C-alpha positions as CSV (number, residue, x, y, z in Angstrom):
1,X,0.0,0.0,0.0
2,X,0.9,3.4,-0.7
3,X,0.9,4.1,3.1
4,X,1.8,7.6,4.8
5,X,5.0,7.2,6.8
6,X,5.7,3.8,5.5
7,X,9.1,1.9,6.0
8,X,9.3,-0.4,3.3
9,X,12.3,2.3,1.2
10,X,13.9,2.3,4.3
11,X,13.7,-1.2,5.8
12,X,16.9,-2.9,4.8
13,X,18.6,0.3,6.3
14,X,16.7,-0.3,9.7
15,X,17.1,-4.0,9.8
16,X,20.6,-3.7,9.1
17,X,21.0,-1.1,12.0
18,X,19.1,-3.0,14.4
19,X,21.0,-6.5,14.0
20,X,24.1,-4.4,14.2
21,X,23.0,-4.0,18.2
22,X,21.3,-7.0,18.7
23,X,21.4,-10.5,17.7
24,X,17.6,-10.4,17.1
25,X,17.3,-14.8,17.1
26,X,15.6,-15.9,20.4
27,X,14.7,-12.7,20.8
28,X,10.9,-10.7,21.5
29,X,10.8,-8.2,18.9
30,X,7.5,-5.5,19.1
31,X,6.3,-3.0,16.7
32,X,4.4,-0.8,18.7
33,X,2.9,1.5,16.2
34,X,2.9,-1.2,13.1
35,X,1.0,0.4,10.4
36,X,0.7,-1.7,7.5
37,X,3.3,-3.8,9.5
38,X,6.6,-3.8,6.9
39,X,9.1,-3.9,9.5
40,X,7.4,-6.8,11.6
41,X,7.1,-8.5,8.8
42,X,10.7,-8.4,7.9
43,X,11.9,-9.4,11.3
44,X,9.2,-12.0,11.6
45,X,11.5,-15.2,10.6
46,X,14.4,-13.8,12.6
47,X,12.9,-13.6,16.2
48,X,11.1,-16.2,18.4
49,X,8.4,-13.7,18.6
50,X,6.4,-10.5,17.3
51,X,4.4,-8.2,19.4
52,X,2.6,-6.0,17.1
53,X,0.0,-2.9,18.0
54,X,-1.7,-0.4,16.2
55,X,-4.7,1.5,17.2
56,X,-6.4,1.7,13.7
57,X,-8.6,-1.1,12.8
58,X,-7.9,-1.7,9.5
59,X,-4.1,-1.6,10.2
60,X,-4.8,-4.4,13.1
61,X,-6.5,-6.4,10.6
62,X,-3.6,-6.3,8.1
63,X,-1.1,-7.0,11.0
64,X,-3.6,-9.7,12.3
65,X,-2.9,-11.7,8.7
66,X,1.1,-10.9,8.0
67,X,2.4,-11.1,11.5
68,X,0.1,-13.4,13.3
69,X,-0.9,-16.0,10.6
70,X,2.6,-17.9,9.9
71,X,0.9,-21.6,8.8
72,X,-1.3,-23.3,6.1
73,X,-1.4,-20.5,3.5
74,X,-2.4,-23.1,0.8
75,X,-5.7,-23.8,2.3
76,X,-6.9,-20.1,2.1
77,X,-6.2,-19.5,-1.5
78,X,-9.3,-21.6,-2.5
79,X,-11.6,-19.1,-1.3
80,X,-10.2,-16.5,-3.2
81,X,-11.7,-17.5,-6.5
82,X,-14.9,-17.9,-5.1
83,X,-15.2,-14.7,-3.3
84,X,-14.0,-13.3,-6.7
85,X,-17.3,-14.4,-9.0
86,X,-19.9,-13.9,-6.4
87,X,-23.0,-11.7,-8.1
88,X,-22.7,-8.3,-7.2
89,X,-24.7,-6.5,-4.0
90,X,-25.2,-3.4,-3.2
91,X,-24.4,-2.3,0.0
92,X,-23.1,0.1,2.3
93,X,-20.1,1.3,0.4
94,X,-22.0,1.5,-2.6
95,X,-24.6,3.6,-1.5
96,X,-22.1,6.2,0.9
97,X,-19.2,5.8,-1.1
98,X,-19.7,6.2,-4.5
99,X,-22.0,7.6,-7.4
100,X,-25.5,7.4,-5.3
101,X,-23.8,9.6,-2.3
102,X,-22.2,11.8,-4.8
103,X,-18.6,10.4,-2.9
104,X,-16.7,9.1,-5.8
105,X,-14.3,7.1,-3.4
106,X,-14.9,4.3,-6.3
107,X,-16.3,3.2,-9.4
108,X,-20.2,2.2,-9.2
109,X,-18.8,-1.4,-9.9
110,X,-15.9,-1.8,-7.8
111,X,-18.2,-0.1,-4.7
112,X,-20.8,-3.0,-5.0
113,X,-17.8,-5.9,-5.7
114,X,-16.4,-4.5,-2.0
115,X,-19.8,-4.7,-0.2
116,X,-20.6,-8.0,-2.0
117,X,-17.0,-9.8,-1.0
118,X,-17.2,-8.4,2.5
119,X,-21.0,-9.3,3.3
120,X,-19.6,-12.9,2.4
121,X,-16.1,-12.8,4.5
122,X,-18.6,-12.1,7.9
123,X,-19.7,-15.6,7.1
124,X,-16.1,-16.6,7.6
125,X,-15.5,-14.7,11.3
126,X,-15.4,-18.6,12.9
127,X,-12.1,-19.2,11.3
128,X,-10.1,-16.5,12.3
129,X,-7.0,-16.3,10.8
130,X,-9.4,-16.9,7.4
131,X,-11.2,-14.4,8.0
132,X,-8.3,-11.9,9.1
133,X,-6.3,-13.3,6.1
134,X,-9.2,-12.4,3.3
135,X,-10.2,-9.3,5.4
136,X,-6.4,-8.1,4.4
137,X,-6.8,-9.1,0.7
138,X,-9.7,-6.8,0.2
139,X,-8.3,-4.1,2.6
140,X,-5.2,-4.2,-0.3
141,X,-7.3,-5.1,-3.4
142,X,-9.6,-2.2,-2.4
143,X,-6.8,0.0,-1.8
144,X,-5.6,-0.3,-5.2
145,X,-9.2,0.9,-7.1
146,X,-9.2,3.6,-4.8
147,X,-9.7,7.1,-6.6
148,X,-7.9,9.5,-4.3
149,X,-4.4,10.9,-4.6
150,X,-2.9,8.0,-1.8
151,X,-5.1,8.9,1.3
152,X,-8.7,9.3,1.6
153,X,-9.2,12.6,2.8
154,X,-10.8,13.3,-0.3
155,X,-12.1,11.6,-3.6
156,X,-11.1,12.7,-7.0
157,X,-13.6,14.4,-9.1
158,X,-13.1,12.3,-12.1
159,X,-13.0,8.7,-12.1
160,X,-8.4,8.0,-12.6
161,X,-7.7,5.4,-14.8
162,X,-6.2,2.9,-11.9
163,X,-9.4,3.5,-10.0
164,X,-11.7,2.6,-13.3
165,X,-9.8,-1.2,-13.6
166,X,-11.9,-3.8,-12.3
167,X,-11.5,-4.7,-9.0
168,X,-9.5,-8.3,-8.5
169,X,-9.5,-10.0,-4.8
170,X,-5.9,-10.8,-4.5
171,X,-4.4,-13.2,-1.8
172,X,-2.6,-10.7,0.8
173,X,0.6,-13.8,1.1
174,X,2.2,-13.8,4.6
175,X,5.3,-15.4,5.5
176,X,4.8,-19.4,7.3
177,X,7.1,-20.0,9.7
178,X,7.5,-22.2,13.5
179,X,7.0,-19.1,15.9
180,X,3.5,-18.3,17.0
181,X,3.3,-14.2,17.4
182,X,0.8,-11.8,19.0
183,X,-1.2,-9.1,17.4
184,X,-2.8,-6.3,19.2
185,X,-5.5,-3.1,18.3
186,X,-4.6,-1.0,21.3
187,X,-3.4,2.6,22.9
188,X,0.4,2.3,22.8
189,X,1.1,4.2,25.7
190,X,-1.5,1.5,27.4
191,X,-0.1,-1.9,25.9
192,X,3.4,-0.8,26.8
193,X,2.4,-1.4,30.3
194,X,1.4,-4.8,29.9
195,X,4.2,-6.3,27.3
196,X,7.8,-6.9,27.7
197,X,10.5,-8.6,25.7
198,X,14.1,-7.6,23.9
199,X,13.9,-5.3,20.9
200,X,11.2,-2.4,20.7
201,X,10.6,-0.5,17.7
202,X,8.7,2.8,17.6
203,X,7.3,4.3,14.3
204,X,4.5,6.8,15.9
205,X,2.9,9.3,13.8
206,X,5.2,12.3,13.5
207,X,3.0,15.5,12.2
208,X,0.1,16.3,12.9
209,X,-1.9,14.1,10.2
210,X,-3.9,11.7,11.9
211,X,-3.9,8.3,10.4
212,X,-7.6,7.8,11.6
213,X,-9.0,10.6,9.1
214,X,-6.5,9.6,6.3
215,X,-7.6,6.4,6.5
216,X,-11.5,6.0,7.5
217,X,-12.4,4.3,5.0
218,X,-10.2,1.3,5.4
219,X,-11.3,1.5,9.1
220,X,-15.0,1.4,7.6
221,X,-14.7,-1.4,5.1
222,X,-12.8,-3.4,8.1
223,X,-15.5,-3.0,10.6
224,X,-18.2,-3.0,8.4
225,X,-20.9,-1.3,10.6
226,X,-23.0,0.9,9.8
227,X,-23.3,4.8,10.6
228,X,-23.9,8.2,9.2
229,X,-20.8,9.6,7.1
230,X,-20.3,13.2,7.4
231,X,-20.1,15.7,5.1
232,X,-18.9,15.9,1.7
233,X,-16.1,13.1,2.4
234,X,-18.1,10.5,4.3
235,X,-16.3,11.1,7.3
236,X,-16.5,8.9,10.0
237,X,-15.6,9.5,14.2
238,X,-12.0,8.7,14.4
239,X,-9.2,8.2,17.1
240,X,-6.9,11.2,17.5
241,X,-3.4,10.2,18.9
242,X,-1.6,12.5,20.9
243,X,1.5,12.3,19.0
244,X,-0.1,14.4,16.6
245,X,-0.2,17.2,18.8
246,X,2.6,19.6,19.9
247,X,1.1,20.1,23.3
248,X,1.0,16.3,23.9
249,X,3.4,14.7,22.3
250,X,6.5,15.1,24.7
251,X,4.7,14.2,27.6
252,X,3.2,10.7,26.2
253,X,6.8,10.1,24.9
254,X,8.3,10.2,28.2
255,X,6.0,8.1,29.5
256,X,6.3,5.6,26.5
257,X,9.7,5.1,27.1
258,X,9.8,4.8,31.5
259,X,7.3,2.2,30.8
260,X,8.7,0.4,28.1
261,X,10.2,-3.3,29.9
262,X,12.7,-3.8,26.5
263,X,16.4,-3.7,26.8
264,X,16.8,-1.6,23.3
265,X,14.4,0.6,22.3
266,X,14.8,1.8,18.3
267,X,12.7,5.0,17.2
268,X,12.4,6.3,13.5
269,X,11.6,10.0,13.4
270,X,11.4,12.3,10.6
271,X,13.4,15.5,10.7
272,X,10.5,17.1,10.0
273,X,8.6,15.8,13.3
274,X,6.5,17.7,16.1
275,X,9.5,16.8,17.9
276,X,13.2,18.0,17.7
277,X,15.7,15.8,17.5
278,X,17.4,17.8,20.7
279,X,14.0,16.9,22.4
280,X,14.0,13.2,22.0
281,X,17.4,13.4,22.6
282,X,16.7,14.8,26.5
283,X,14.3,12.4,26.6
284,X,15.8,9.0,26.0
285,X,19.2,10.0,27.6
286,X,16.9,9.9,31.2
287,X,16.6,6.1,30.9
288,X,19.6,4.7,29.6
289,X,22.9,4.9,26.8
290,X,21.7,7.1,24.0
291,X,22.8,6.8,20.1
292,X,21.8,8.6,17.2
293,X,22.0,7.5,13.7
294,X,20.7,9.6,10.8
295,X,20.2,8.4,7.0
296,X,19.6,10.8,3.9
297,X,17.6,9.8,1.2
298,X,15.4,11.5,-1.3
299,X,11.7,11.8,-0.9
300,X,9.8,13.1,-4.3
301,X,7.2,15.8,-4.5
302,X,5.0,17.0,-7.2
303,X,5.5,20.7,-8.3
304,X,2.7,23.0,-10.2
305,X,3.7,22.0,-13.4
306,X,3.3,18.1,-12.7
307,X,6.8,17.4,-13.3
308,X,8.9,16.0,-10.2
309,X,11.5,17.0,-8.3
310,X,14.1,15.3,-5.4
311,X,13.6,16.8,-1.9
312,X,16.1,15.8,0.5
313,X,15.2,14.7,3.9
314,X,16.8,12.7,6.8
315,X,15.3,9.3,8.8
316,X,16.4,9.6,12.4
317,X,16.9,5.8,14.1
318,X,17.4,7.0,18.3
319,X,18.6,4.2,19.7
320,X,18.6,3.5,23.7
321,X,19.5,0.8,25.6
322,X,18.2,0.6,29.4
């Protein structure tokens, strides 16, 4: 997914840093605030286990499936086909979320194949890592028909191109392994108190976008309940996390890391963050050795006139062992 914040450009980097200060085998690994998950998923197969969290639903669900399923993939594929050529419904995102609400979020078509494949996942919920595993493939397959420019603060005017293809359920593949792992949907600065293990690694939201309005619809094609959407984008009641706001942010930090029962604690950071790197830097040094390692790498923007330009900017790794 083409995910705010996401790690996947700069994973390699991050692993590679990591192992360089921990042997991560045997080892409990968490990612605290997973997001779509890429760097639990990439230490998955080295650790004994995963602890993953994040407060969005629809990010828990795709966590749920790559981190937590690990065995019989094979079995699951069957369904896929099927779900794939049911006859169409129309349901709740057709009728909020696209031509009939005015909300061009998707195609007429691709609106009623989403309602119609997740009326018949519910029908799965006994199974759950079935269910978890094809409530991820249409989170992704969804995702990909979407017509917004990456989040879904907004719709498109026009029908794009990538939105108008037809939409196609497509397995969202995890990684089998031995290791049984644990998954959560819960308040970081709450879990923290009830977790502990070896290796923690923080990704929180660093501006003040919040993932829960960027994201609602995922959230609402996850849960699947109905309610009233709001205004002209559908909006839906969200969770606000304090590490979007300046006035909060330090102080659930702080706390974060006194609570925090891991021996290493690894935090990636934009420079560009609600906090300063002088200010995470006061704050970690409290509770143990401090370390700071910086990476450049080029992040691409869209000018007026459509054509694209480099725009340098720096991923922060703070590193503290306790």
């Amino acid at each position: 997914m083409n995910y705010i914040g996401s790690k996947y450009k700069l994973s390699s980097w991050i692993k590679e840093e990591i192992t360089k200060k921990i042997e991560p085998k045997n080892k409990v690994f968490c990612d605290l605030f997973a997001g779509t998950g890429i760097i639990g998923r990439v230490f998955k197969k080295e650790v004994k286990q995963i602890i993953s969290n994040d407060i969005e639903y629809y990010a828990y669900v795709l966590n749920r499936n790559y981190i937590a399923n690990h065995t019989n993939l094979k079995e699951k594929l069957e369904i896929i086909d099927y779900l794939n050529n049911l006859p169409l419904k129309e349901g709740f995102i057709y009728k909020n979320y696209c031509s009939p609400a005015n909300r061009l979020y998707f195609s007429d078509e691709n609106g009623k194949k989403i309602d119609t494949i997740r009326m018949e996942i519910e029908k799965f919920r006994d199974d759950e890592n079935l269910y978890y595993f094809l409530l991820a493939s249409l989170i992704e397959s969804a995702d990909k028909v979407a017509n917004t420019a990456s989040v879904y603060g907004a719709f498109l005017k026009k029908i794009k191109n990538s939105a108008q293809k037809k939409l196609i359920l497509e397995p969202a593949i995890y990684e089998e392994n031995e290791n049984e792992h644990l998954v959560f949907n819960d308040d970081a600065n709450n879990l923290i108190k009830k977790i502990k293990g070896d290796i923690l690694y923080l990704d929180p939201p660093y501006n003040q976008r919040q993932y829960g309005a960027n994201y609602h619809l995922l959230n609402t094609i996850a849960e699947y309940k109905e309610f009233i959407p709001k205004g002209k984008t559908g909006l839906r009641d969200y969770q606000k996390s304090s590490y979007c706001r300046k006035n909060e942010v330090q102080k659930n930090f702080e706390e974060l890391i006194k609570e925090a029962d891991f021996e290493y604690i690894f935090l990636s950071y934009n420079n560009e963050g609600l906090m300063s790197e002088e200010e995470i830097r006061e704050i970690m040094s409290k509770f143990g050795k401090y370390e700071l390692i910086k990476k450049e790498y080029q992040r691409f923007k869209a000018d007026n006139k459509r054509n694209h330009k480099a725009d340098k900017t720096f991923e922060y790794l703070h590193i503290l062992r306790k």
